[in-house]
Short mmCIF file of C-alpha atoms and ligand atoms in Angstrom, two decimals:
data_model
loop_
_atom_site.label_atom_id
_atom_site.label_comp_id
_atom_site.label_asym_id
_atom_site.label_seq_id
_atom_site.Cartn_x
_atom_site.Cartn_y
_atom_site.Cartn_z
CA MET A 18 121.96 -163.21 -49.22
CA PRO A 19 124.55 -160.94 -47.63
CA GLU A 20 124.30 -157.30 -48.53
CA TYR A 21 128.01 -156.45 -48.41
CA ALA A 22 131.37 -157.90 -49.14
CA PHE A 23 134.88 -156.69 -48.45
CA PHE A 24 136.54 -156.73 -51.83
CA LYS A 25 139.63 -155.01 -53.45
CA GLY A 26 140.29 -153.05 -50.14
CA GLU A 27 136.82 -151.68 -49.45
CA PHE A 28 133.17 -152.57 -48.54
CA VAL A 29 131.09 -152.96 -51.58
CA PRO A 30 127.45 -154.23 -52.24
CA ILE A 31 127.66 -157.96 -52.66
CA GLU A 32 126.71 -157.91 -56.37
CA LYS A 33 129.84 -155.78 -57.05
CA ALA A 34 132.15 -158.41 -55.61
CA LYS A 35 132.70 -160.40 -58.79
CA VAL A 36 135.69 -162.32 -60.01
CA SER A 37 136.65 -162.98 -63.74
CA ILE A 38 136.45 -166.42 -65.33
CA MET A 39 140.08 -165.83 -66.13
CA ALA A 40 141.08 -165.53 -62.58
CA HIS A 41 143.94 -167.83 -61.58
CA ALA A 42 142.22 -169.15 -58.48
CA PHE A 43 138.98 -169.98 -60.36
CA ASN A 44 141.08 -172.01 -63.03
CA TYR A 45 143.53 -173.72 -60.62
CA GLY A 46 142.19 -173.56 -57.12
CA THR A 47 145.00 -171.33 -55.92
CA GLY A 48 143.46 -169.79 -53.00
CA CYS A 49 142.91 -170.46 -49.25
CA PHE A 50 140.17 -169.54 -46.80
CA GLU A 51 138.86 -169.67 -43.40
CA GLY A 52 135.44 -170.43 -41.83
CA ILE A 53 134.63 -168.52 -38.76
CA ARG A 54 131.41 -168.50 -36.77
CA ALA A 55 129.73 -165.66 -34.91
CA TYR A 56 127.13 -166.63 -32.32
CA TRP A 57 124.17 -164.38 -31.28
CA ASN A 58 123.69 -164.13 -27.48
CA GLU A 59 120.05 -163.22 -27.00
CA GLU A 60 120.29 -162.16 -23.28
CA GLU A 61 123.17 -159.78 -23.92
CA GLU A 62 122.02 -158.70 -27.40
CA GLN A 63 125.48 -159.30 -28.52
CA LEU A 64 127.20 -161.15 -31.42
CA PHE A 65 130.36 -163.00 -30.45
CA LEU A 66 133.06 -163.98 -32.99
CA PHE A 67 134.54 -167.31 -31.85
CA ARG A 68 138.29 -167.65 -31.72
CA MET A 69 138.75 -165.12 -34.52
CA ARG A 70 142.33 -164.52 -33.73
CA GLU A 71 143.23 -168.31 -34.06
CA HIS A 72 141.33 -168.47 -37.38
CA TYR A 73 143.25 -165.50 -38.87
CA GLU A 74 146.51 -166.88 -37.51
CA ARG A 75 145.80 -170.06 -39.47
CA PHE A 76 144.80 -167.96 -42.42
CA HIS A 77 148.25 -166.37 -42.42
CA ARG A 78 149.86 -169.83 -42.23
CA SER A 79 147.84 -171.03 -45.25
CA CYS A 80 148.92 -167.95 -47.10
CA ARG A 81 152.53 -168.54 -46.26
CA ILE A 82 152.31 -172.14 -47.73
CA LEU A 83 150.73 -170.69 -50.93
CA HIS A 84 153.09 -167.81 -51.42
CA ILE A 85 150.18 -165.35 -50.83
CA GLU A 86 151.14 -161.97 -49.36
CA LEU A 87 148.31 -160.72 -47.22
CA PRO A 88 148.22 -156.95 -46.76
CA TYR A 89 146.46 -157.17 -43.45
CA SER A 90 147.62 -158.24 -39.95
CA VAL A 91 145.59 -160.63 -37.80
CA GLU A 92 144.35 -157.52 -35.92
CA GLN A 93 143.32 -155.71 -38.98
CA LEU A 94 141.49 -158.78 -40.34
CA GLY A 95 139.61 -158.88 -37.08
CA GLU A 96 138.58 -155.26 -37.43
CA ILE A 97 137.48 -155.64 -41.00
CA THR A 98 135.33 -158.67 -39.98
CA ALA A 99 133.64 -156.89 -37.05
CA GLU A 100 132.97 -153.95 -39.30
CA LEU A 101 131.37 -156.13 -42.02
CA LEU A 102 129.04 -157.75 -39.40
CA ARG A 103 128.06 -154.30 -38.14
CA LYS A 104 127.29 -153.15 -41.70
CA GLU A 105 125.20 -156.32 -42.24
CA GLU A 106 123.49 -155.57 -38.84
CA ALA A 107 123.96 -159.23 -38.14
CA ARG A 108 121.78 -160.35 -35.16
CA THR A 109 121.81 -164.01 -35.73
CA ASP A 110 124.28 -166.93 -35.86
CA THR A 111 126.54 -166.15 -38.77
CA TYR A 112 129.29 -167.82 -40.75
CA ILE A 113 132.22 -165.74 -41.94
CA ARG A 114 134.25 -166.56 -45.04
CA PRO A 115 137.63 -164.85 -45.63
CA LEU A 116 139.39 -165.76 -48.90
CA ALA A 117 142.89 -165.07 -50.14
CA TYR A 118 143.61 -165.94 -53.65
CA LYS A 119 145.69 -165.57 -56.86
CA ALA A 120 143.77 -162.94 -58.76
CA THR A 121 145.81 -162.64 -61.93
CA GLU A 122 143.81 -163.15 -65.07
CA GLY A 123 145.72 -165.45 -67.38
CA ILE A 124 147.02 -168.91 -68.01
CA GLY A 125 149.99 -170.59 -66.39
CA VAL A 126 150.23 -172.75 -63.34
CA ARG A 127 152.48 -171.46 -60.55
CA LEU A 128 152.33 -169.67 -57.27
CA HIS A 129 154.92 -166.87 -57.71
CA ASP A 130 154.71 -163.78 -59.67
CA LEU A 131 151.00 -163.42 -59.42
CA GLU A 132 148.59 -160.71 -58.04
CA ASP A 133 147.12 -161.65 -54.54
CA ALA A 134 143.71 -160.62 -53.41
CA PHE A 135 141.55 -160.72 -50.28
CA ALA A 136 137.78 -160.90 -50.02
CA LEU A 137 135.24 -161.42 -47.23
CA PHE A 138 131.68 -162.17 -46.90
CA ALA A 139 129.23 -163.41 -44.14
CA VAL A 140 126.01 -165.37 -44.34
CA PRO A 141 123.52 -166.46 -41.63
CA PHE A 142 124.17 -170.07 -40.75
CA GLY A 143 122.69 -172.78 -38.58
CA LYS A 144 123.45 -176.46 -38.62
CA TYR A 145 125.93 -178.04 -40.99
CA ILE A 146 124.80 -181.60 -40.86
CA GLU A 147 121.16 -182.32 -40.01
CA LYS A 148 121.72 -185.05 -37.47
CA GLU A 149 124.04 -183.39 -35.07
CA GLU A 150 123.00 -185.71 -32.26
CA GLY A 151 123.46 -188.97 -34.21
CA ALA A 152 125.10 -189.03 -37.54
CA ARG A 153 125.33 -192.21 -39.52
CA VAL A 154 128.69 -192.22 -41.24
CA CYS A 155 130.88 -194.43 -43.47
CA VAL A 156 134.57 -194.80 -44.15
CA SER A 157 135.16 -193.18 -47.57
CA SER A 158 136.59 -195.01 -50.48
CA TRP A 159 138.60 -191.77 -51.15
CA HIS A 160 141.88 -191.20 -49.43
CA ARG A 161 142.76 -187.83 -47.64
CA ILE A 162 145.19 -185.63 -49.51
CA SER A 163 148.75 -185.90 -48.18
CA ASP A 164 151.20 -183.34 -46.99
CA ASN A 165 153.70 -183.75 -49.83
CA ALA A 166 150.99 -183.50 -52.57
CA VAL A 167 148.37 -180.97 -51.38
CA PRO A 168 149.03 -180.08 -47.76
CA ALA A 169 145.95 -180.58 -45.51
CA ARG A 170 147.29 -178.22 -42.93
CA ALA A 171 146.61 -175.29 -45.18
CA LYS A 172 142.94 -174.57 -45.88
CA ILE A 173 143.38 -174.50 -49.61
CA THR A 174 140.29 -173.92 -51.85
CA GLY A 175 141.34 -176.47 -54.51
CA ALA A 176 141.97 -179.15 -51.89
CA TYR A 177 138.26 -179.19 -51.18
CA ILE A 178 137.61 -181.31 -54.10
CA ASN A 179 138.89 -184.10 -51.82
CA SER A 180 136.23 -183.27 -49.23
CA ALA A 181 133.51 -182.89 -51.84
CA LEU A 182 134.31 -186.29 -53.39
CA SER A 183 134.04 -188.00 -50.03
CA LYS A 184 131.09 -186.06 -48.85
CA THR A 185 129.04 -186.67 -52.01
CA GLU A 186 129.88 -190.41 -52.07
CA ALA A 187 128.66 -190.66 -48.36
CA ILE A 188 125.38 -188.83 -49.02
CA LEU A 189 124.60 -190.69 -52.27
CA ASN A 190 125.20 -193.96 -50.43
CA GLY A 191 122.67 -192.88 -47.78
CA PHE A 192 125.13 -191.69 -44.96
CA ASP A 193 125.31 -188.39 -43.31
CA GLU A 194 129.03 -187.90 -43.43
CA ALA A 195 132.30 -189.67 -44.42
CA ILE A 196 135.41 -190.53 -42.34
CA VAL A 197 138.46 -190.30 -44.51
CA LEU A 198 141.58 -192.45 -44.18
CA ASN A 199 145.00 -191.23 -45.21
CA GLU A 200 147.60 -193.00 -47.39
CA ASN A 201 148.76 -195.08 -44.33
CA SER A 202 145.11 -196.28 -43.97
CA HIS A 203 144.95 -194.40 -40.62
CA VAL A 204 141.96 -192.27 -39.83
CA SER A 205 142.51 -188.62 -40.76
CA GLU A 206 139.30 -186.78 -40.26
CA GLY A 207 135.71 -186.26 -41.62
CA SER A 208 135.19 -184.64 -45.01
CA ALA A 209 135.41 -181.18 -43.41
CA GLU A 210 135.71 -181.67 -39.65
CA ASN A 211 138.06 -183.32 -37.13
CA LEU A 212 137.31 -186.52 -35.32
CA PHE A 213 137.54 -187.80 -31.82
CA ILE A 214 136.86 -191.33 -30.45
CA VAL A 215 136.52 -192.54 -26.89
CA ARG A 216 138.09 -195.74 -25.80
CA GLU A 217 138.25 -196.87 -22.16
CA GLY A 218 136.94 -193.42 -21.21
CA LYS A 219 139.88 -191.56 -22.85
CA LEU A 220 139.62 -189.11 -25.70
CA ILE A 221 141.72 -190.07 -28.77
CA THR A 222 142.32 -187.95 -31.91
CA PRO A 223 144.82 -188.16 -34.81
CA PRO A 224 147.94 -186.07 -34.39
CA VAL A 225 148.66 -183.16 -36.78
CA THR A 226 150.97 -185.35 -38.81
CA GLU A 227 148.05 -187.60 -40.05
CA ASN A 228 147.05 -185.16 -42.84
CA ILE A 229 144.40 -183.40 -40.86
CA LEU A 230 143.52 -179.66 -40.84
CA GLU A 231 144.86 -178.36 -37.61
CA GLY A 232 141.40 -177.59 -36.37
CA ILE A 233 140.60 -174.83 -33.90
CA THR A 234 137.49 -176.65 -32.49
CA ARG A 235 139.79 -179.68 -31.96
CA ALA A 236 142.16 -177.59 -29.95
CA THR A 237 139.29 -175.99 -28.15
CA ILE A 238 137.86 -179.33 -27.08
CA MET A 239 141.22 -180.66 -26.08
CA GLN A 240 141.76 -177.62 -23.83
CA PHE A 241 138.39 -177.38 -22.16
CA ALA A 242 138.09 -181.28 -21.77
CA ARG A 243 141.28 -181.21 -19.79
CA GLU A 244 140.64 -177.97 -17.76
CA GLN A 245 136.95 -178.42 -16.99
CA PHE A 246 136.42 -182.32 -16.99
CA GLY A 247 139.98 -183.68 -16.22
CA LEU A 248 139.81 -185.53 -19.62
CA GLU A 249 143.13 -185.73 -21.38
CA THR A 250 143.25 -186.31 -25.08
CA VAL A 251 145.69 -188.82 -26.50
CA GLU A 252 146.97 -187.83 -29.95
CA ARG A 253 147.94 -190.94 -31.75
CA PRO A 254 147.22 -192.70 -35.11
CA ILE A 255 143.83 -194.42 -35.13
CA ASP A 256 143.19 -197.61 -37.13
CA ARG A 257 140.06 -198.07 -39.16
CA THR A 258 138.67 -200.83 -36.95
CA GLU A 259 139.16 -198.91 -33.85
CA LEU A 260 136.22 -196.87 -35.07
CA TYR A 261 134.12 -199.95 -34.93
CA VAL A 262 135.00 -200.72 -31.35
CA ALA A 263 134.95 -197.21 -29.91
CA GLU A 264 132.60 -196.36 -27.06
CA GLU A 265 131.86 -193.02 -28.52
CA ALA A 266 132.84 -190.98 -31.62
CA PHE A 267 132.16 -187.36 -32.64
CA PHE A 268 133.05 -184.88 -35.30
CA CYS A 269 134.06 -181.30 -34.39
CA GLY A 270 134.68 -178.20 -36.49
CA THR A 271 133.48 -174.62 -36.91
CA GLY A 272 130.77 -175.69 -39.21
CA VAL A 273 129.76 -178.99 -37.70
CA GLN A 274 130.29 -177.72 -34.10
CA VAL A 275 130.23 -180.98 -32.02
CA ALA A 276 128.28 -183.69 -33.79
CA ALA A 277 127.78 -187.22 -32.34
CA ILE A 278 128.47 -190.19 -34.53
CA THR A 279 126.11 -193.03 -33.75
CA SER A 280 126.98 -195.58 -36.49
CA ILE A 281 130.04 -196.25 -38.64
CA ASP A 282 129.80 -198.50 -41.68
CA HIS A 283 126.53 -199.93 -40.38
CA ARG A 284 127.89 -200.74 -36.89
CA PRO A 285 126.43 -198.89 -33.95
CA VAL A 286 128.88 -196.85 -32.02
CA GLY A 287 128.63 -197.81 -28.36
CA THR A 288 124.93 -198.01 -27.47
CA GLY A 289 124.03 -196.30 -30.82
CA LYS A 290 122.89 -193.19 -29.07
CA ILE A 291 124.95 -190.10 -28.32
CA GLY A 292 127.40 -191.10 -25.54
CA PRO A 293 127.84 -189.35 -22.12
CA ILE A 294 131.30 -187.75 -22.81
CA THR A 295 130.15 -186.50 -26.26
CA LYS A 296 126.97 -185.03 -24.78
CA ARG A 297 128.77 -183.26 -21.96
CA LEU A 298 131.52 -181.80 -24.26
CA ARG A 299 128.83 -180.76 -26.75
CA ASP A 300 126.68 -178.94 -24.24
CA PHE A 301 129.64 -177.16 -22.76
CA TYR A 302 130.87 -176.17 -26.28
CA PHE A 303 127.64 -174.45 -27.01
CA ASP A 304 127.75 -172.45 -23.81
CA ILE A 305 131.33 -171.46 -24.54
CA VAL A 306 130.67 -170.21 -28.08
CA ARG A 307 127.85 -167.96 -26.91
CA GLY A 308 130.09 -166.25 -24.29
CA LYS A 309 128.28 -167.96 -21.35
CA VAL A 310 131.35 -169.51 -19.72
CA GLU A 311 133.44 -166.73 -18.04
CA ALA A 312 136.65 -168.66 -18.07
CA TYR A 313 136.59 -168.75 -21.95
CA ARG A 314 135.15 -165.39 -22.57
CA TYR A 315 138.51 -164.42 -23.94
CA TRP A 316 137.74 -166.59 -27.00
CA CYS A 317 134.65 -164.45 -27.81
CA THR A 318 135.02 -161.13 -29.54
CA PRO A 319 131.99 -158.96 -29.25
CA VAL A 320 130.90 -157.26 -32.54
CA TYR A 321 128.77 -154.45 -30.98
N1 PMP B 29 139.03 -180.44 -41.23
C1 PMP B 29 138.65 -179.90 -42.36
C2 PMP B 29 139.07 -180.58 -43.65
C3 PMP B 29 137.83 -178.77 -42.35
O1 PMP B 29 137.47 -178.20 -43.46
C4 PMP B 29 137.43 -178.24 -41.10
C5 PMP B 29 136.67 -176.89 -41.08
N2 PMP B 29 137.35 -175.75 -41.10
C6 PMP B 29 138.00 -178.72 -39.92
C7 PMP B 29 138.71 -179.91 -40.11
C8 PMP B 29 137.59 -178.18 -38.63
O2 PMP B 29 138.46 -177.04 -38.40
P1 PMP B 29 138.06 -175.88 -37.44
O3 PMP B 29 137.70 -176.50 -36.17
O4 PMP B 29 139.17 -175.01 -37.39
O5 PMP B 29 136.84 -175.25 -38.04
#
C-alpha cells in the first residue's frame, strides 16, 4: 500500500484520499488517467521516471477531449510526481497513476458545468503479465471501442470496461491476453497494450486511426528500432489472419513493457518461441528505461 496521495491540491495520507459514492466519475466513468513507470537503477541508487513528459502531454490531451480543466502544467505535474515518490521513499520499480475526473456529487450525464479534480498515487510494481517471454493469446470476441463512440486515443477511465471485458474473457478461456479487433475487423491492439508484428523482417503496427491508444512505448520502440537497429516500422492496417502468419509478434506498453507473443488462437507464432527481433528490442528497452543507454537518458527523469 502507498503511504501518500496527492489529493485536492496537497499531499495527504492515502487513507484520507477518498471519493464519494455520488462522485460523477464513479457513476459515469467521466475521468481519464495515465500509467507511468519509474525504474530503480541499483548501481546509481537512482529512480528514473520514464518519459514522464510524454505521459503528461497525453494526459492533457485526454483532459481536452473530456472537457476537464487541469490546474497544472506538464512541468508542474512532473514536479508533483517526483515529490510524491520522494515522500514515499520509493527505491523499487514503481507504477504511478495520475487521475483527472469529474468530481461533482450528483446525478446528470454530461461533461460541462462540473467540478474537475486531480489525484495521484504510486505503487510498487513488477510484471503485468506473467509470461512476458511467451504469451499465449486469443483474438477477442469483443470489438475495440471506436473513435466516434468512445475515443480510444484518450485514456478514459470508463472506456476500460472494454479492456476488462476482453481481458477477462481471454483469461477465463485459458489465454494470457487478448488481441482486440476494431469495427473494420482490423487489429487494433491488446486489451491494454499496443501490438507489433514482424513480417519479412519488417516491423508492422496499426496506425493511430485504427482505434488504438497512441502508446508511448509504441513510439519509443519505433524510434529506437530505427535509430539503433535500422529497423523501420510500417504503420498500416493489419488483418486478423496476418497474425497467424507473422514471424514474430509482441505487445508493448508501460505496464506490459515488451512481451513476446508466442501463440495466437492456438497457432504458434513463428517458431513458437520469442523471436530474434522481439528479443533484441526487449533487451534494449529494459536498458533504456533504467537509464543505461546514454543516447536515451533524456527520456529518464531522476527522482533523487
Ligand atoms: N493501449 C491501451 C488500451 C493501454 O491501456 C495502454 C497502456 N497505457 C497502451 C496501449 C500502451 O500505452 P503506453 O505505452 O503509453 O503505456
